[in-house]
PDB file of C-alpha atoms in Angstrom:
ATOM      1  CA  GLY A 142      67.111 192.581 122.273  1.00  0.00           C
ATOM      2  CA  ALA A 143      69.110 189.425 121.677  1.00  0.00           C
ATOM      3  CA  GLY A 144      68.999 186.714 124.292  1.00  0.00           C
ATOM      4  CA  VAL A 145      71.728 184.384 125.460  1.00  0.00           C
ATOM      5  CA  SER A 146      73.237 182.453 122.564  1.00  0.00           C
ATOM      6  CA  GLN A 147      75.272 179.260 122.628  1.00  0.00           C
ATOM      7  CA  SER A 148      77.296 177.426 120.032  1.00  0.00           C
ATOM      8  CA  PRO A 149      77.407 174.827 118.727  1.00  0.00           C
ATOM      9  CA  SER A 150      73.845 173.661 119.265  1.00  0.00           C
ATOM     10  CA  ASN A 151      74.971 170.047 118.922  1.00  0.00           C
ATOM     11  CA  LYS A 152      78.399 168.479 119.296  1.00  0.00           C
ATOM     12  CA  VAL A 153      79.336 164.849 118.757  1.00  0.00           C
ATOM     13  CA  THR A 154      82.839 163.841 119.733  1.00  0.00           C
ATOM     14  CA  GLU A 155      84.878 160.748 120.386  1.00  0.00           C
ATOM     15  CA  LYS A 156      85.934 159.706 123.834  1.00  0.00           C
ATOM     16  CA  GLY A 157      89.255 161.283 124.779  1.00  0.00           C
ATOM     17  CA  LYS A 158      88.907 164.358 122.571  1.00  0.00           C
ATOM     18  CA  ASP A 159      88.716 167.930 123.910  1.00  0.00           C
ATOM     19  CA  VAL A 160      85.666 170.122 123.263  1.00  0.00           C
ATOM     20  CA  GLU A 161      84.933 173.837 123.617  1.00  0.00           C
ATOM     21  CA  LEU A 162      81.454 175.215 124.163  1.00  0.00           C
ATOM     22  CA  ARG A 163      80.713 178.900 123.712  1.00  0.00           C
ATOM     23  CA  CYS A 164      78.250 181.242 125.424  1.00  0.00           C
ATOM     24  CA  ASP A 165      77.361 184.823 124.464  1.00  0.00           C
ATOM     25  CA  PRO A 166      75.457 186.440 127.347  1.00  0.00           C
ATOM     26  CA  ILE A 167      72.936 189.230 127.117  1.00  0.00           C
ATOM     27  CA  SER A 168      74.733 192.533 126.616  1.00  0.00           C
ATOM     28  CA  GLY A 169      75.273 194.341 129.899  1.00  0.00           C
ATOM     29  CA  HIS A 170      74.725 191.290 132.105  1.00  0.00           C
ATOM     30  CA  THR A 171      77.578 191.021 134.574  1.00  0.00           C
ATOM     31  CA  ALA A 172      76.875 187.514 135.847  1.00  0.00           C
ATOM     32  CA  LEU A 173      77.285 184.348 133.778  1.00  0.00           C
ATOM     33  CA  TYR A 174      76.535 180.763 134.801  1.00  0.00           C
ATOM     34  CA  TRP A 175      77.120 177.320 133.326  1.00  0.00           C
ATOM     35  CA  TYR A 176      74.844 174.380 134.156  1.00  0.00           C
ATOM     36  CA  ARG A 177      74.677 170.784 132.992  1.00  0.00           C
ATOM     37  CA  GLN A 178      71.536 168.730 132.398  1.00  0.00           C
ATOM     38  CA  SER A 179      72.181 165.010 132.102  1.00  0.00           C
ATOM     39  CA  LEU A 180      69.562 162.549 130.877  1.00  0.00           C
ATOM     40  CA  GLY A 181      67.128 161.833 133.686  1.00  0.00           C
ATOM     41  CA  GLN A 182      68.904 164.257 136.017  1.00  0.00           C
ATOM     42  CA  GLY A 183      68.107 167.747 137.149  1.00  0.00           C
ATOM     43  CA  LEU A 184      70.180 170.728 136.200  1.00  0.00           C
ATOM     44  CA  GLU A 185      73.411 170.990 138.128  1.00  0.00           C
ATOM     45  CA  PHE A 186      75.501 174.100 138.609  1.00  0.00           C
ATOM     46  CA  LEU A 187      79.015 174.077 137.171  1.00  0.00           C
ATOM     47  CA  ILE A 188      80.616 177.532 137.396  1.00  0.00           C
ATOM     48  CA  TYR A 189      79.718 181.188 137.970  1.00  0.00           C
ATOM     49  CA  PHE A 190      81.399 184.416 136.825  1.00  0.00           C
ATOM     50  CA  GLN A 191      80.591 187.829 138.270  1.00  0.00           C
ATOM     51  CA  GLY A 192      82.342 190.876 136.866  1.00  0.00           C
ATOM     52  CA  ASN A 193      86.063 190.780 137.500  1.00  0.00           C
ATOM     53  CA  SER A 194      85.805 188.610 140.608  1.00  0.00           C
ATOM     54  CA  ALA A 195      87.376 185.189 140.774  1.00  0.00           C
ATOM     55  CA  PRO A 196      84.891 182.624 139.418  1.00  0.00           C
ATOM     56  CA  ASP A 197      83.032 180.191 141.655  1.00  0.00           C
ATOM     57  CA  LYS A 198      84.184 176.816 140.336  1.00  0.00           C
ATOM     58  CA  SER A 199      82.622 174.761 143.094  1.00  0.00           C
ATOM     59  CA  GLY A 200      80.321 172.856 140.737  1.00  0.00           C
ATOM     60  CA  LEU A 201      82.914 171.622 138.256  1.00  0.00           C
ATOM     61  CA  PRO A 202      82.870 167.791 138.437  1.00  0.00           C
ATOM     62  CA  SER A 203      86.558 167.213 137.734  1.00  0.00           C
ATOM     63  CA  ASP A 204      89.755 168.978 136.703  1.00  0.00           C
ATOM     64  CA  ARG A 205      88.999 168.056 133.092  1.00  0.00           C
ATOM     65  CA  PHE A 206      86.457 170.888 133.135  1.00  0.00           C
ATOM     66  CA  SER A 207      87.484 174.539 132.926  1.00  0.00           C
ATOM     67  CA  ALA A 208      85.910 177.794 131.823  1.00  0.00           C
ATOM     68  CA  GLU A 209      87.007 181.263 130.892  1.00  0.00           C
ATOM     69  CA  ARG A 210      85.218 184.534 130.446  1.00  0.00           C
ATOM     70  CA  THR A 211      87.053 187.029 128.277  1.00  0.00           C
ATOM     71  CA  GLY A 212      86.483 190.748 128.599  1.00  0.00           C
ATOM     72  CA  GLY A 213      83.575 190.198 130.929  1.00  0.00           C
ATOM     73  CA  SER A 214      81.426 188.944 128.070  1.00  0.00           C
ATOM     74  CA  VAL A 215      81.826 185.737 126.056  1.00  0.00           C
ATOM     75  CA  SER A 216      82.549 182.547 127.967  1.00  0.00           C
ATOM     76  CA  THR A 217      84.043 179.249 126.855  1.00  0.00           C
ATOM     77  CA  LEU A 218      83.578 175.960 128.706  1.00  0.00           C
ATOM     78  CA  THR A 219      86.313 173.451 127.892  1.00  0.00           C
ATOM     79  CA  ILE A 220      86.130 169.741 128.601  1.00  0.00           C
ATOM     80  CA  GLN A 221      89.395 167.869 128.165  1.00  0.00           C
ATOM     81  CA  ARG A 222      89.696 164.140 127.472  1.00  0.00           C
ATOM     82  CA  THR A 223      85.943 163.743 127.224  1.00  0.00           C
ATOM     83  CA  GLN A 224      84.259 160.703 128.761  1.00  0.00           C
ATOM     84  CA  GLN A 225      80.899 159.165 127.919  1.00  0.00           C
ATOM     85  CA  GLU A 226      79.466 160.393 131.217  1.00  0.00           C
ATOM     86  CA  ASP A 227      80.104 163.960 130.013  1.00  0.00           C
ATOM     87  CA  SER A 228      77.251 163.529 127.513  1.00  0.00           C
ATOM     88  CA  ALA A 229      74.615 166.075 128.502  1.00  0.00           C
ATOM     89  CA  VAL A 230      73.051 169.385 127.569  1.00  0.00           C
ATOM     90  CA  TYR A 231      75.217 172.268 128.716  1.00  0.00           C
ATOM     91  CA  LEU A 232      73.241 175.409 129.468  1.00  0.00           C
ATOM     92  CA  CYS A 233      74.532 178.919 129.924  1.00  0.00           C
ATOM     93  CA  ALA A 234      72.663 181.707 131.704  1.00  0.00           C
ATOM     94  CA  SER A 235      73.302 185.365 132.387  1.00  0.00           C
ATOM     95  CA  SER A 236      71.782 187.872 134.772  1.00  0.00           C
ATOM     96  CA  PRO A 237      72.047 191.584 135.475  1.00  0.00           C
ATOM     97  CA  TRP A 238      72.839 190.724 139.105  1.00  0.00           C
ATOM     98  CA  THR A 239      71.649 193.675 141.097  1.00  0.00           C
ATOM     99  CA  SER A 240      71.111 193.367 144.811  1.00  0.00           C
ATOM    100  CA  GLU A 241      67.374 193.476 144.306  1.00  0.00           C
ATOM    101  CA  TYR A 242      66.863 191.432 141.197  1.00  0.00           C
ATOM    102  CA  ASN A 243      68.767 188.477 139.872  1.00  0.00           C
ATOM    103  CA  GLU A 244      66.641 186.711 137.286  1.00  0.00           C
ATOM    104  CA  GLN A 245      68.671 184.291 135.210  1.00  0.00           C
ATOM    105  CA  PHE A 246      68.096 184.102 131.458  1.00  0.00           C
ATOM    106  CA  PHE A 247      69.068 180.874 129.757  1.00  0.00           C
ATOM    107  CA  GLY A 248      70.447 180.075 126.330  1.00  0.00           C
ATOM    108  CA  PRO A 249      69.194 177.165 124.188  1.00  0.00           C
ATOM    109  CA  GLY A 250      72.012 174.893 125.286  1.00  0.00           C
ATOM    110  CA  THR A 251      74.634 172.740 123.597  1.00  0.00           C
ATOM    111  CA  ARG A 252      73.852 169.036 123.375  1.00  0.00           C
ATOM    112  CA  LEU A 253      77.132 167.137 123.786  1.00  0.00           C
ATOM    113  CA  THR A 254      77.339 163.467 122.812  1.00  0.00           C
ATOM    114  CA  VAL A 255      80.529 161.555 123.592  1.00  0.00           C
ATOM    115  CA  LEU A 256      80.801 158.298 121.662  1.00  0.00           C
TER     116      LEU A 256
ATOM    117  CA  LYS B 156      72.900 171.376 150.793  1.00  0.00           C
ATOM    118  CA  GLN B 157      69.665 172.716 149.347  1.00  0.00           C
ATOM    119  CA  GLU B 158      67.336 169.984 148.040  1.00  0.00           C
ATOM    120  CA  VAL B 159      64.465 170.886 145.720  1.00  0.00           C
ATOM    121  CA  THR B 160      61.607 168.457 145.077  1.00  0.00           C
ATOM    122  CA  GLN B 161      58.789 168.722 142.578  1.00  0.00           C
ATOM    123  CA  ILE B 162      55.572 166.776 142.733  1.00  0.00           C
ATOM    124  CA  PRO B 163      54.113 165.263 140.636  1.00  0.00           C
ATOM    125  CA  ALA B 164      56.822 164.145 138.222  1.00  0.00           C
ATOM    126  CA  ALA B 165      54.259 163.988 135.424  1.00  0.00           C
ATOM    127  CA  LEU B 166      50.725 165.250 135.001  1.00  0.00           C
ATOM    128  CA  SER B 167      48.116 164.900 132.237  1.00  0.00           C
ATOM    129  CA  VAL B 168      45.020 167.070 132.216  1.00  0.00           C
ATOM    130  CA  PRO B 169      42.261 167.816 129.713  1.00  0.00           C
ATOM    131  CA  GLU B 170      42.299 171.202 128.042  1.00  0.00           C
ATOM    132  CA  GLY B 171      40.598 173.943 130.045  1.00  0.00           C
ATOM    133  CA  GLU B 172      41.329 172.472 133.453  1.00  0.00           C
ATOM    134  CA  ASN B 173      43.039 174.492 136.186  1.00  0.00           C
ATOM    135  CA  LEU B 174      46.084 172.823 137.725  1.00  0.00           C
ATOM    136  CA  VAL B 175      48.694 173.222 140.448  1.00  0.00           C
ATOM    137  CA  LEU B 176      52.348 172.206 140.366  1.00  0.00           C
ATOM    138  CA  ASN B 177      54.213 171.855 143.639  1.00  0.00           C
ATOM    139  CA  CYS B 178      57.769 172.638 144.640  1.00  0.00           C
ATOM    140  CA  SER B 179      59.402 172.185 148.031  1.00  0.00           C
ATOM    141  CA  PHE B 180      62.873 173.094 149.268  1.00  0.00           C
ATOM    142  CA  THR B 181      64.790 172.159 152.394  1.00  0.00           C
ATOM    143  CA  ASP B 182      66.644 175.377 153.246  1.00  0.00           C
ATOM    144  CA  SER B 183      64.320 178.332 153.748  1.00  0.00           C
ATOM    145  CA  ALA B 184      67.165 180.884 153.593  1.00  0.00           C
ATOM    146  CA  ILE B 185      66.571 181.614 149.927  1.00  0.00           C
ATOM    147  CA  TYR B 186      67.277 184.726 147.886  1.00  0.00           C
ATOM    148  CA  ASN B 187      64.538 184.096 145.340  1.00  0.00           C
ATOM    149  CA  LEU B 188      62.588 181.339 143.585  1.00  0.00           C
ATOM    150  CA  GLN B 189      62.078 181.025 139.843  1.00  0.00           C
ATOM    151  CA  TRP B 190      59.687 178.931 137.793  1.00  0.00           C
ATOM    152  CA  PHE B 191      60.862 177.925 134.325  1.00  0.00           C
ATOM    153  CA  ARG B 192      59.367 176.161 131.362  1.00  0.00           C
ATOM    154  CA  GLN B 193      61.431 173.790 129.197  1.00  0.00           C
ATOM    155  CA  ASP B 194      60.203 172.492 125.857  1.00  0.00           C
ATOM    156  CA  PRO B 195      61.756 169.305 124.434  1.00  0.00           C
ATOM    157  CA  GLY B 196      65.225 169.949 123.065  1.00  0.00           C
ATOM    158  CA  LYS B 197      65.101 173.588 124.082  1.00  0.00           C
ATOM    159  CA  GLY B 198      66.569 175.808 126.764  1.00  0.00           C
ATOM    160  CA  LEU B 199      64.727 177.242 129.733  1.00  0.00           C
ATOM    161  CA  THR B 200      62.196 180.063 129.574  1.00  0.00           C
ATOM    162  CA  SER B 201      61.719 182.054 132.755  1.00  0.00           C
ATOM    163  CA  LEU B 202      58.054 182.293 133.737  1.00  0.00           C
ATOM    164  CA  LEU B 203      57.986 183.973 137.135  1.00  0.00           C
ATOM    165  CA  LEU B 204      60.493 185.095 139.750  1.00  0.00           C
ATOM    166  CA  ILE B 205      59.473 185.595 143.369  1.00  0.00           C
ATOM    167  CA  GLN B 206      61.823 187.492 145.662  1.00  0.00           C
ATOM    168  CA  SER B 207      62.198 186.119 149.187  1.00  0.00           C
ATOM    169  CA  SER B 208      60.190 189.055 150.586  1.00  0.00           C
ATOM    170  CA  GLN B 209      57.245 188.401 148.265  1.00  0.00           C
ATOM    171  CA  ARG B 210      54.423 185.879 148.598  1.00  0.00           C
ATOM    172  CA  GLU B 211      53.213 185.628 145.025  1.00  0.00           C
ATOM    173  CA  GLN B 212      53.648 186.752 141.438  1.00  0.00           C
ATOM    174  CA  THR B 213      51.190 186.666 138.560  1.00  0.00           C
ATOM    175  CA  SER B 214      51.660 186.683 134.808  1.00  0.00           C
ATOM    176  CA  GLY B 215      48.638 186.093 132.621  1.00  0.00           C
ATOM    177  CA  ARG B 216      47.174 182.677 133.411  1.00  0.00           C
ATOM    178  CA  LEU B 217      50.083 181.844 135.732  1.00  0.00           C
ATOM    179  CA  ASN B 218      50.243 182.517 139.451  1.00  0.00           C
ATOM    180  CA  ALA B 219      53.144 181.461 141.637  1.00  0.00           C
ATOM    181  CA  SER B 220      53.070 181.547 145.412  1.00  0.00           C
ATOM    182  CA  LEU B 221      55.870 181.282 147.927  1.00  0.00           C
ATOM    183  CA  ASP B 222      55.740 180.213 151.576  1.00  0.00           C
ATOM    184  CA  LYS B 223      59.352 180.544 152.583  1.00  0.00           C
ATOM    185  CA  SER B 224      58.922 179.428 156.179  1.00  0.00           C
ATOM    186  CA  SER B 225      57.453 176.091 155.133  1.00  0.00           C
ATOM    187  CA  GLY B 226      59.747 175.711 152.131  1.00  0.00           C
ATOM    188  CA  ARG B 227      56.986 175.501 149.554  1.00  0.00           C
ATOM    189  CA  SER B 228      55.965 177.101 146.280  1.00  0.00           C
ATOM    190  CA  THR B 229      53.097 176.399 143.928  1.00  0.00           C
ATOM    191  CA  LEU B 230      52.550 177.276 140.288  1.00  0.00           C
ATOM    192  CA  TYR B 231      48.900 177.629 139.382  1.00  0.00           C
ATOM    193  CA  ILE B 232      47.941 177.457 135.707  1.00  0.00           C
ATOM    194  CA  ALA B 233      44.418 178.554 134.868  1.00  0.00           C
ATOM    195  CA  ALA B 234      42.405 177.324 131.905  1.00  0.00           C
ATOM    196  CA  SER B 235      45.181 175.080 130.601  1.00  0.00           C
ATOM    197  CA  GLN B 236      45.872 174.892 126.851  1.00  0.00           C
ATOM    198  CA  PRO B 237      47.698 172.288 124.726  1.00  0.00           C
ATOM    199  CA  GLY B 238      50.455 174.864 124.227  1.00  0.00           C
ATOM    200  CA  ASP B 239      51.147 174.709 127.954  1.00  0.00           C
ATOM    201  CA  SER B 240      52.515 171.186 127.504  1.00  0.00           C
ATOM    202  CA  ALA B 241      56.142 171.266 128.624  1.00  0.00           C
ATOM    203  CA  THR B 242      58.349 170.467 131.591  1.00  0.00           C
ATOM    204  CA  TYR B 243      58.071 172.964 134.421  1.00  0.00           C
ATOM    205  CA  LEU B 244      61.081 173.490 136.662  1.00  0.00           C
ATOM    206  CA  CYS B 245      61.364 175.391 139.888  1.00  0.00           C
ATOM    207  CA  ALA B 246      64.694 176.664 141.153  1.00  0.00           C
ATOM    208  CA  VAL B 247      65.803 178.443 144.306  1.00  0.00           C
ATOM    209  CA  GLN B 248      68.733 180.761 144.749  1.00  0.00           C
ATOM    210  CA  THR B 249      70.435 180.617 148.138  1.00  0.00           C
ATOM    211  CA  GLY B 250      73.099 183.230 147.609  1.00  0.00           C
ATOM    212  CA  ALA B 251      74.584 185.311 144.861  1.00  0.00           C
ATOM    213  CA  ASN B 252      75.609 182.378 142.814  1.00  0.00           C
ATOM    214  CA  ASN B 253      73.858 179.325 141.481  1.00  0.00           C
ATOM    215  CA  LEU B 254      70.302 178.081 141.306  1.00  0.00           C
ATOM    216  CA  PHE B 255      69.278 174.735 142.792  1.00  0.00           C
ATOM    217  CA  PHE B 256      66.789 173.052 140.474  1.00  0.00           C
ATOM    218  CA  GLY B 257      64.073 170.506 141.022  1.00  0.00           C
ATOM    219  CA  THR B 258      63.769 167.605 138.574  1.00  0.00           C
ATOM    220  CA  GLY B 259      60.645 169.075 137.041  1.00  0.00           C
ATOM    221  CA  THR B 260      57.016 168.218 136.339  1.00  0.00           C
ATOM    222  CA  ARG B 261      56.213 167.061 132.819  1.00  0.00           C
ATOM    223  CA  LEU B 262      52.804 168.511 131.927  1.00  0.00           C
ATOM    224  CA  THR B 263      50.643 167.238 129.081  1.00  0.00           C
ATOM    225  CA  VAL B 264      47.451 169.107 128.245  1.00  0.00           C
ATOM    226  CA  ILE B 265      45.151 166.929 126.169  1.00  0.00           C
ATOM    227  CA  PRO B 266      43.055 168.712 123.535  1.00  0.00           C
TER     228      PRO B 266
END
């Protein structure tokens, strides 16, 4: 079946503009995660959604970052007033999240460049 | 906070050689450990997942081991091929939520 998809694959924006990144998880997966991979850095967790529970936003770096998940499926990560340090690859993952098995499946990522 | 370290940062081997990639983590209270492969400009491909109650997993030429008490995992690649060239990441899950990633080992297999 289809894997996790993300759009756009590349986004170039000017400093100060807002951007929206989209993630379509694997159908039936209840858990959805956003990560960021900056140049020369490891992947860092941003936010986690599980079913209808309140999201875990503990990884969001500032209040310019927010995310929504509509209908328990598609998610949008929004970055307001982008800064150059926001340039990174943003990766989305989903998992079936059972108590016994929680493998995360990743999308191809969105490469964000802030000029 | 969980810290994940991967050694070496980069590795070059001739084709056909067996090799071992190392991963260590500071908090042994993990839920599971995953090994991923990342090709340049691409997302992550899951290779193996080891639950905290398991000691190893095998898939084809890949074997991953887990020693939770010592905070270590290894990924063994047998009979390496040029197509194995990629960055290999290990990640541990310490709850229901996020993965903590290492910074990866960049592997080059020379034909």
